């Protein structure tokens, strides 16, 4: 049989990453630019310099009615805008107001924002920033991709880069040059409400996918009209709070700070990311905005970051009111700014006015040096120049014919197809037969808001008013595929907003039962209400009880029940895993998630998504794939702490992949050698399929307990039935380093094991 196998070209991860996502030049200093900035600085007053460091929200200058509510449709209050520009000389604006806007509304806003520079009233243009975190979520008609956690599940940096490119194009079409994305926080706390905004639990996967997104956002060399500045969030340690609740303390030993949390940010900075947003929480008792060591010593000095650091929402104020490391508002401003934050997202009125006044006072009283202020302003102007803002003139909408185009939608669909992950498929229940009558049920089955999650059209993403016209919910996608006569819908359980976002109850269960009785298959769509930040805090990872009950009711009919998870974080479903015929994780797949799911369920496309996290089995035992050996001391499950429902990197396919012939270039390497590893992968099934080849390394013996395994390479390949490909990876001594307890990186000679799927091989570093 092997003889009939086609052998194709070698795939090399090294070549791939060097070519596609090589270091960009944006933050490399250029003497001509620096001289221009020096000239500008020399002409600026203290007020103007302070204004550059001040960021306000759009709401500050929108017209309001007598009750203080923003007038709809929005209008600019020219008096307020004039005050912000002429008196306070603000350098940056952010946000969207309360909901998504039309392209014309953005044009109107951007004309106002650009006007002071265009008309020569100011010498420095304003930079506008927005959270376009899974596509252009705040412009009507924009293309919505899976949220970052879903993008990570594609394990496909090319797709991530295309996502970045399309998002930048459409953000720029709305006139906006700066995107507060990507989130490079490593997800080590599944309770966290912003888990879905991350690229998963592994620093290498997050770093590689992050680099690709940044490259897509910013382009390669000169920022053109189709790219935006990226902003790495949230520097650093935000994602691992002890309580799991948003913006609560994290305790991170230096070793893990280096290995897990700083690593993706470092590769993001090396990829040329122009800006960084600071962590709102505190780590080891030090608020992110007060961390001189991380912001100034590590980010700016050690890593050579030449862009600027923006605070998160109101975080200077919080140094006094929440973190209590500042005695008063002046002290807070001084501490935040001197720690290394260059721009303050103040962002509301009247706070922004007091911020500017306090900054001026701090300069007069020499609490902040002119040198520090100049450094921050230089960084801000440098980014504004790199982002092309000094070239006068607004981009015309007509220059963006591909905004919301079918070409862009196709990519969003592709991303959802490669992301959705098949976790169980008992007795090949899937693909479904087009002949079967299907009940599509569950709280997340029939509304686009569940597919998109938070930061979609509104902050919490719950308002259905702005759902993209023409996009299909899961139920609608089923109807399109098999005809309304072959499928029915029943909600079964309702997620609703009470005091928090965890409320759920059974609804119209008799309707559910009748329809279950009359169907051949039940597709049960479970999950969560969209939410993020504080409102999204939950107290338990368990899937709300009513949904567990609904699954149990569905099982009573002894028909195949397919569980479809539409969730922002892995919710515990252990009780209902055993009786499910199939289980699919869709994450938050975006506007085309319903279509993608249905194509996959009917076998029109093959599954290739892999979990970017370990899916926990029990609420009280949360461990990660790179746990040390002590976690798995015994073979017995009872003693095993790492016993997830599904492993990191797991995901099934309709076809079968066999790995063979693992080779390494040499048994021993020195610190300057390159080790080449290759493996043959063969599609022995009957369907075309994509496979993620994952390379893990373990340090056999080290002076500090080593991670059990660590992901050090991956490549997504596509194979036709009977086709084989040899996949090649390169490893250097650099990849074998670990951090000691003081955070110093060390390379220790010794034995290492490489594992790819079920094959392994050892080598020695001398
Ligand atoms: C979030 C940031 C976001 C900012 C601006 C904050 O509350 O933490 O991630 O970029 O708001 O919307």
PDB file of C-alpha atoms and ligand atoms in Angstrom, residues 55 57 94-96 129-133 138 179-181 183 185 192 194 197 231 233-234 238 246-247 277-280 310-315 345 347 455 459 532-533, ligand 1:
ATOM      1  CA  UNK A  55      -6.367  60.030  25.330  1.00  0.00           C
ATOM      2  CA  UNK A  57     -13.100  58.714  24.571  1.00  0.00           C
ATOM      3  CA  UNK A  94     -10.630  56.075  21.304  1.00  0.00           C
ATOM      4  CA  UNK A  95     -13.691  53.957  21.191  1.00  0.00           C
ATOM      5  CA  UNK A  96     -17.068  53.837  19.564  1.00  0.00           C
ATOM      6  CA  UNK A 129      -7.714  53.750  18.448  1.00  0.00           C
ATOM      7  CA  UNK A 130     -10.370  51.065  18.523  1.00  0.00           C
ATOM      8  CA  UNK A 131     -10.882  47.459  19.644  1.00  0.00           C
ATOM      9  CA  UNK A 132     -11.292  45.729  16.271  1.00  0.00           C
ATOM     10  CA  UNK A 133     -10.437  42.485  17.999  1.00  0.00           C
ATOM     11  CA  UNK A 138     -17.721  48.534  15.212  1.00  0.00           C
ATOM     12  CA  UNK A 179      -6.150  48.695  16.611  1.00  0.00           C
ATOM     13  CA  UNK A 180      -6.060  47.674  20.295  1.00  0.00           C
ATOM     14  CA  UNK A 181      -5.199  44.111  19.373  1.00  0.00           C
ATOM     15  CA  UNK A 183      -4.259  40.164  23.137  1.00  0.00           C
ATOM     16  CA  UNK A 185      -2.007  37.334  27.483  1.00  0.00           C
ATOM     17  CA  UNK A 192     -11.349  34.644  33.373  1.00  0.00           C
ATOM     18  CA  UNK A 194     -11.517  37.479  28.709  1.00  0.00           C
ATOM     19  CA  UNK A 197      -9.717  37.179  23.707  1.00  0.00           C
ATOM     20  CA  UNK A 231      -1.328  47.216  20.229  1.00  0.00           C
ATOM     21  CA  UNK A 233      -2.407  43.696  25.331  1.00  0.00           C
ATOM     22  CA  UNK A 234      -2.198  43.690  28.300  1.00  0.00           C
ATOM     23  CA  UNK A 238      -3.464  40.049  33.391  1.00  0.00           C
ATOM     24  CA  UNK A 246     -11.280  40.359  36.081  1.00  0.00           C
ATOM     25  CA  UNK A 247      -8.570  42.782  37.228  1.00  0.00           C
ATOM     26  CA  UNK A 277      -1.399  48.480  26.422  1.00  0.00           C
ATOM     27  CA  UNK A 278      -0.713  48.005  30.104  1.00  0.00           C
ATOM     28  CA  UNK A 279      -2.257  45.407  32.439  1.00  0.00           C
ATOM     29  CA  UNK A 280      -5.013  46.855  34.615  1.00  0.00           C
ATOM     30  CA  UNK A 310      -0.830  53.348  26.556  1.00  0.00           C
ATOM     31  CA  UNK A 311      -2.610  52.853  29.850  1.00  0.00           C
ATOM     32  CA  UNK A 312      -5.821  50.881  30.028  1.00  0.00           C
ATOM     33  CA  UNK A 313      -9.177  52.498  30.866  1.00  0.00           C
ATOM     34  CA  UNK A 314      -8.909  54.966  33.790  1.00  0.00           C
ATOM     35  CA  UNK A 315      -5.891  53.133  35.139  1.00  0.00           C
ATOM     36  CA  UNK A 345      -6.450  56.470  28.488  1.00  0.00           C
ATOM     37  CA  UNK A 347     -10.491  58.892  29.057  1.00  0.00           C
ATOM     38  CA  UNK A 455     -16.829  43.346  21.643  1.00  0.00           C
ATOM     39  CA  UNK A 459     -19.024  46.255  24.383  1.00  0.00           C
ATOM     40  CA  UNK A 532     -16.275  40.396  28.916  1.00  0.00           C
ATOM     41  CA  UNK A 533     -14.310  42.175  31.637  1.00  0.00           C
TER      42      UNK A 533
HETATM   43  C1  LIG B   1      -9.962  46.990  28.056  1.00  0.00           C
HETATM   44  C2  LIG B   1      -8.995  47.070  26.898  1.00  0.00           C
HETATM   45  C3  LIG B   1      -9.576  47.906  25.793  1.00  0.00           C
HETATM   46  C4  LIG B   1      -9.927  49.275  26.355  1.00  0.00           C
HETATM   47  C5  LIG B   1     -10.484  50.216  25.307  1.00  0.00           C
HETATM   48  C6  LIG B   1     -10.470  48.373  28.482  1.00  0.00           C
HETATM   49  O1  LIG B   1     -11.483  48.274  29.415  1.00  0.00           O
HETATM   50  O2  LIG B   1      -9.338  46.362  29.146  1.00  0.00           O
HETATM   51  O3  LIG B   1      -8.684  45.781  26.434  1.00  0.00           O
HETATM   52  O4  LIG B   1      -8.685  47.998  24.734  1.00  0.00           O
HETATM   53  O5  LIG B   1     -10.896  49.110  27.368  1.00  0.00           O
HETATM   54  O6  LIG B   1     -11.737  49.874  24.892  1.00  0.00           O
END
